[in-house]
Amino acid sequence: EVIQIELLCKQLYESQDQSIRDQAEIAVVRFQESPDTLSKCQALLERSSSSYSQLLAATTLSKLISRSTTSFTVQQRLDIRNYVLNYLATRPKLAHFVVQCIVSENSENAPRTSRFTPVEGF
């Protein structure tokens, strides 16, 4: 399934054909709304060599912890956030745009009363 999602991301970000991009976008939304999104995102982050797939997985996980409609506990949200930040810290060769997205997504989700951004904790 990782290969399928990599192909989907390639179509979404690289295709010159608008109809292919539209179909890929619909599939991405389905991916993000599926009940097993969490495990799929973790598989993508661990096994994918595509920067676009890594970007999709990281942003999807960040959205999962920021949505108020998800059924995750506070601890589960913290665990997901920590997983994403640990992924960032242990992958020094990530594409710059993936790193930038992870940092900005997690900074937006950080408690506003904290004096540190999530990345400063490393």
XYZ file of N, CA and C in Angstrom, residues 19-122:
312
model
N -7.209 16.635 -14.384
C -8.147 15.578 -13.990
C -7.445 14.506 -13.156
N -6.198 14.208 -13.477
C -5.436 13.245 -12.678
C -5.177 13.819 -11.288
N -4.829 15.089 -11.214
C -4.607 15.735 -9.909
C -5.896 15.761 -9.089
N -7.024 16.031 -9.744
C -8.311 16.049 -9.039
C -8.639 14.675 -8.466
N -8.421 13.623 -9.261
C -8.680 12.259 -8.786
C -7.749 11.902 -7.629
N -6.501 12.314 -7.742
C -5.537 12.046 -6.673
C -5.934 12.780 -5.395
N -6.421 13.998 -5.537
C -6.845 14.767 -4.367
C -8.016 14.093 -3.661
N -8.953 13.573 -4.423
C -10.091 12.851 -3.839
C -9.596 11.622 -3.079
N -8.648 10.904 -3.669
C -8.093 9.718 -3.017
C -7.331 10.088 -1.742
N -6.644 11.211 -1.750
C -5.926 11.672 -0.556
C -6.908 11.980 0.570
N -8.009 12.618 0.248
C -9.025 12.917 1.263
C -9.563 11.615 1.848
N -9.826 10.625 1.001
C -10.292 9.321 1.487
C -9.249 8.686 2.405
N -7.993 8.792 1.998
C -6.896 8.267 2.816
C -6.894 8.936 4.190
N -7.017 10.264 4.212
C -6.971 11.009 5.465
C -8.165 10.725 6.363
N -9.272 10.304 5.787
C -10.484 10.060 6.567
C -10.700 8.588 6.898
N -9.816 7.712 6.451
C -10.005 6.285 6.703
C -9.736 5.969 8.174
N -10.397 4.930 8.695
C -10.244 4.609 10.115
C -8.824 4.176 10.502
N -8.057 3.679 9.550
C -6.701 3.220 9.865
C -5.625 4.195 9.387
N -5.995 5.461 9.326
C -5.069 6.496 8.864
C -3.794 6.536 9.703
N -3.920 6.421 10.987
C -2.761 6.515 11.874
C -1.707 5.472 11.508
N -2.117 4.218 11.387
C -1.141 3.167 11.065
C -0.591 3.321 9.653
N -1.425 3.779 8.721
C -0.953 4.002 7.352
C 0.081 5.127 7.305
N -0.156 6.174 8.060
C 0.796 7.291 8.095
C 2.125 6.852 8.691
N 2.063 6.082 9.753
C 3.302 5.601 10.364
C 4.059 4.689 9.400
N 3.337 3.843 8.665
C 3.983 2.981 7.666
C 4.634 3.817 6.573
N 3.938 4.857 6.140
C 4.513 5.745 5.123
C 5.791 6.400 5.620
N 5.755 6.919 6.820
C 6.935 7.592 7.358
C 8.109 6.625 7.515
N 7.828 5.401 7.907
C 8.899 4.437 8.138
C 9.447 3.835 6.846
N 8.592 3.660 5.826
C 9.012 2.905 4.643
C 9.105 3.691 3.350
N 8.518 4.845 3.294
C 8.464 5.574 2.032
C 9.765 6.313 1.751
N 10.142 6.299 0.486
C 11.316 7.075 0.075
C 10.891 8.359 -0.633
N 9.602 8.523 -0.816
C 9.066 9.696 -1.509
C 8.846 10.852 -0.533
N 9.443 11.984 -0.833
C 9.255 13.169 0.015
C 7.794 13.594 0.045
N 7.102 13.450 -1.073
C 5.687 13.829 -1.119
C 4.847 12.932 -0.210
N 5.162 11.638 -0.174
C 4.438 10.725 0.714
C 4.737 11.032 2.175
N 5.998 11.351 2.461
C 6.369 11.726 3.822
C 5.634 12.999 4.242
N 5.524 13.932 3.318
C 4.796 15.169 3.587
C 3.329 14.873 3.886
N 2.708 14.032 3.064
C 1.309 13.665 3.282
C 1.134 13.018 4.652
N 1.999 12.075 4.984
C 1.884 11.376 6.264
C 2.064 12.330 7.445
N 3.064 13.166 7.376
C 3.336 14.094 8.481
C 2.211 15.106 8.662
N 1.726 15.663 7.567
C 0.646 16.649 7.696
C -0.650 15.987 8.145
N -0.884 14.764 7.691
C -2.090 14.049 8.113
C -2.035 13.762 9.609
N -0.885 13.318 10.103
C -0.756 13.069 11.544
C -0.933 14.354 12.343
N -0.365 15.429 11.859
C -0.521 16.713 12.553
C -1.977 17.145 12.583
N -2.684 16.921 11.485
C -4.109 17.266 11.448
C -4.907 16.386 12.397
N -4.514 15.113 12.513
C -5.214 14.214 13.426
C -5.153 14.723 14.863
N -4.013 15.241 15.274
C -3.901 15.688 16.666
C -4.533 17.050 16.895
N -4.777 17.788 15.823
C -5.350 19.126 16.011
C -6.863 19.155 15.844
N -7.431 18.118 15.260
C -8.886 18.090 15.068
C -9.591 17.855 16.390
N -10.588 18.646 16.643
C -11.348 18.456 17.883
C -12.363 17.328 17.747
N -12.609 16.870 16.526
C -13.616 15.835 16.312
C -13.045 14.428 16.397
N -11.728 14.276 16.544
C -11.160 12.938 16.638
C -11.380 12.381 18.031
N -11.338 11.061 18.127
C -11.610 10.411 19.405
C -10.329 10.097 20.178
N -9.232 10.767 19.852
C -7.983 10.539 20.565
C -8.007 11.238 21.917
N -7.428 10.571 22.886
C -7.266 11.205 24.192
C -6.125 12.219 24.091
N -6.000 13.029 25.115
C -4.906 13.998 25.145
C -3.571 13.261 25.081
N -3.455 12.164 25.806
C -2.203 11.399 25.802
C -1.904 10.833 24.414
N -2.930 10.322 23.737
C -2.716 9.802 22.383
C -2.270 10.911 21.432
N -2.865 12.072 21.571
C -2.460 13.210 20.735
C -1.000 13.584 21.003
N -0.618 13.593 22.262
C 0.773 13.888 22.610
C 1.716 12.820 22.056
N 1.293 11.559 22.130
C 2.117 10.468 21.593
C 2.319 10.619 20.086
N 1.261 10.980 19.374
C 1.361 11.183 17.923
C 2.288 12.359 17.633
N 2.086 13.447 18.340
C 2.940 14.618 18.135
C 4.398 14.277 18.401
N 4.649 13.564 19.482
C 6.018 13.183 19.816
C 6.608 12.241 18.774
N 5.782 11.352 18.241
C 6.238 10.457 17.174
C 6.690 11.275 15.962
N 5.874 12.240 15.557
C 6.210 13.078 14.396
C 7.482 13.878 14.664
N 7.602 14.451 15.836
C 8.793 15.237 16.154
C 10.036 14.358 16.267
N 9.886 13.153 16.812
C 11.004 12.215 16.870
C 11.419 11.799 15.458
N 10.433 11.599 14.607
C 10.716 11.277 13.205
C 11.560 12.387 12.585
N 11.166 13.600 12.833
C 11.905 14.752 12.318
C 13.342 14.771 12.860
N 13.488 14.534 14.137
C 14.805 14.605 14.771
C 15.746 13.492 14.314
N 15.196 12.358 13.922
C 16.037 11.216 13.548
C 16.218 11.059 12.047
N 15.694 11.984 11.277
C 15.827 11.921 9.811
C 16.469 13.208 9.292
N 17.772 13.346 9.434
C 18.422 14.596 9.034
C 18.397 14.869 7.529
N 18.088 13.866 6.723
C 18.118 14.060 5.269
C 16.729 14.255 4.661
N 15.750 14.567 5.473
C 14.412 14.842 4.944
C 14.455 16.055 4.026
N 13.588 16.045 3.038
C 13.479 17.208 2.152
C 13.112 18.434 2.985
N 13.666 19.566 2.607
C 13.453 20.811 3.355
C 11.963 21.126 3.520
N 11.169 20.926 2.460
C 9.747 21.264 2.563
C 9.006 20.344 3.523
N 9.474 19.107 3.700
C 8.855 18.201 4.670
C 9.172 18.693 6.085
N 10.422 19.023 6.324
C 10.834 19.545 7.638
C 10.063 20.814 7.965
N 10.006 21.722 7.013
C 9.320 22.998 7.222
C 7.852 22.774 7.569
N 7.211 21.857 6.880
C 5.798 21.579 7.139
C 5.605 20.980 8.533
N 6.455 20.025 8.903
C 6.334 19.400 10.222
C 6.513 20.441 11.324
N 7.517 21.265 11.191
C 7.784 22.282 12.208
C 6.635 23.275 12.303
N 6.139 23.754 11.172
C 5.060 24.748 11.219
C 3.762 24.140 11.712
N 3.449 22.906 11.298
C 2.226 22.244 11.770
C 2.277 22.061 13.282
N 3.416 21.606 13.803
C 3.517 21.360 15.232
C 3.618 22.635 16.031
N 4.168 23.679 15.463
C 4.198 24.969 16.157
C 2.792 25.530 16.288
N 1.979 25.341 15.243
C 0.595 25.820 15.293
C -0.216 25.054 16.318
N 0.140 23.779 16.565
C -0.610 22.955 17.500
C -0.074 23.036 18.922
N 0.994 23.769 19.125
C 1.592 23.878 20.457
C 0.716 24.737 21.353
N 0.697 24.418 22.630
C -0.051 25.274 23.553
C 0.525 26.683 23.537
N -0.311 27.668 23.512
C 0.146 29.059 23.410
C 0.764 29.563 24.713
N 0.533 28.868 25.814
C 1.101 29.312 27.078
C 2.518 28.795 27.284
N 2.952 27.888 26.435
C 4.295 27.333 26.562
C 5.340 28.358 26.142
N 6.471 28.407 26.865
C 7.518 29.324 26.453
C 8.409 28.705 25.396
N 8.274 27.405 25.155
C 9.094 26.726 24.163
C 8.226 26.226 23.019
N 8.758 26.278 21.809
C 8.075 25.612 20.703
C 8.392 24.133 20.824
N 7.588 23.239 20.224
C 7.830 21.805 20.363
C 9.228 21.380 19.930
N 9.807 22.039 18.960
C 11.114 21.642 18.455
C 12.219 22.005 19.434
N 12.038 23.053 20.215
C 13.068 23.479 21.156
C 13.309 22.455 22.255
N 12.371 21.550 22.455
C 12.522 20.541 23.484
C 13.565 19.494 23.162
N 14.057 19.472 21.934
C 15.042 18.456 21.545
C 16.411 18.819 22.002
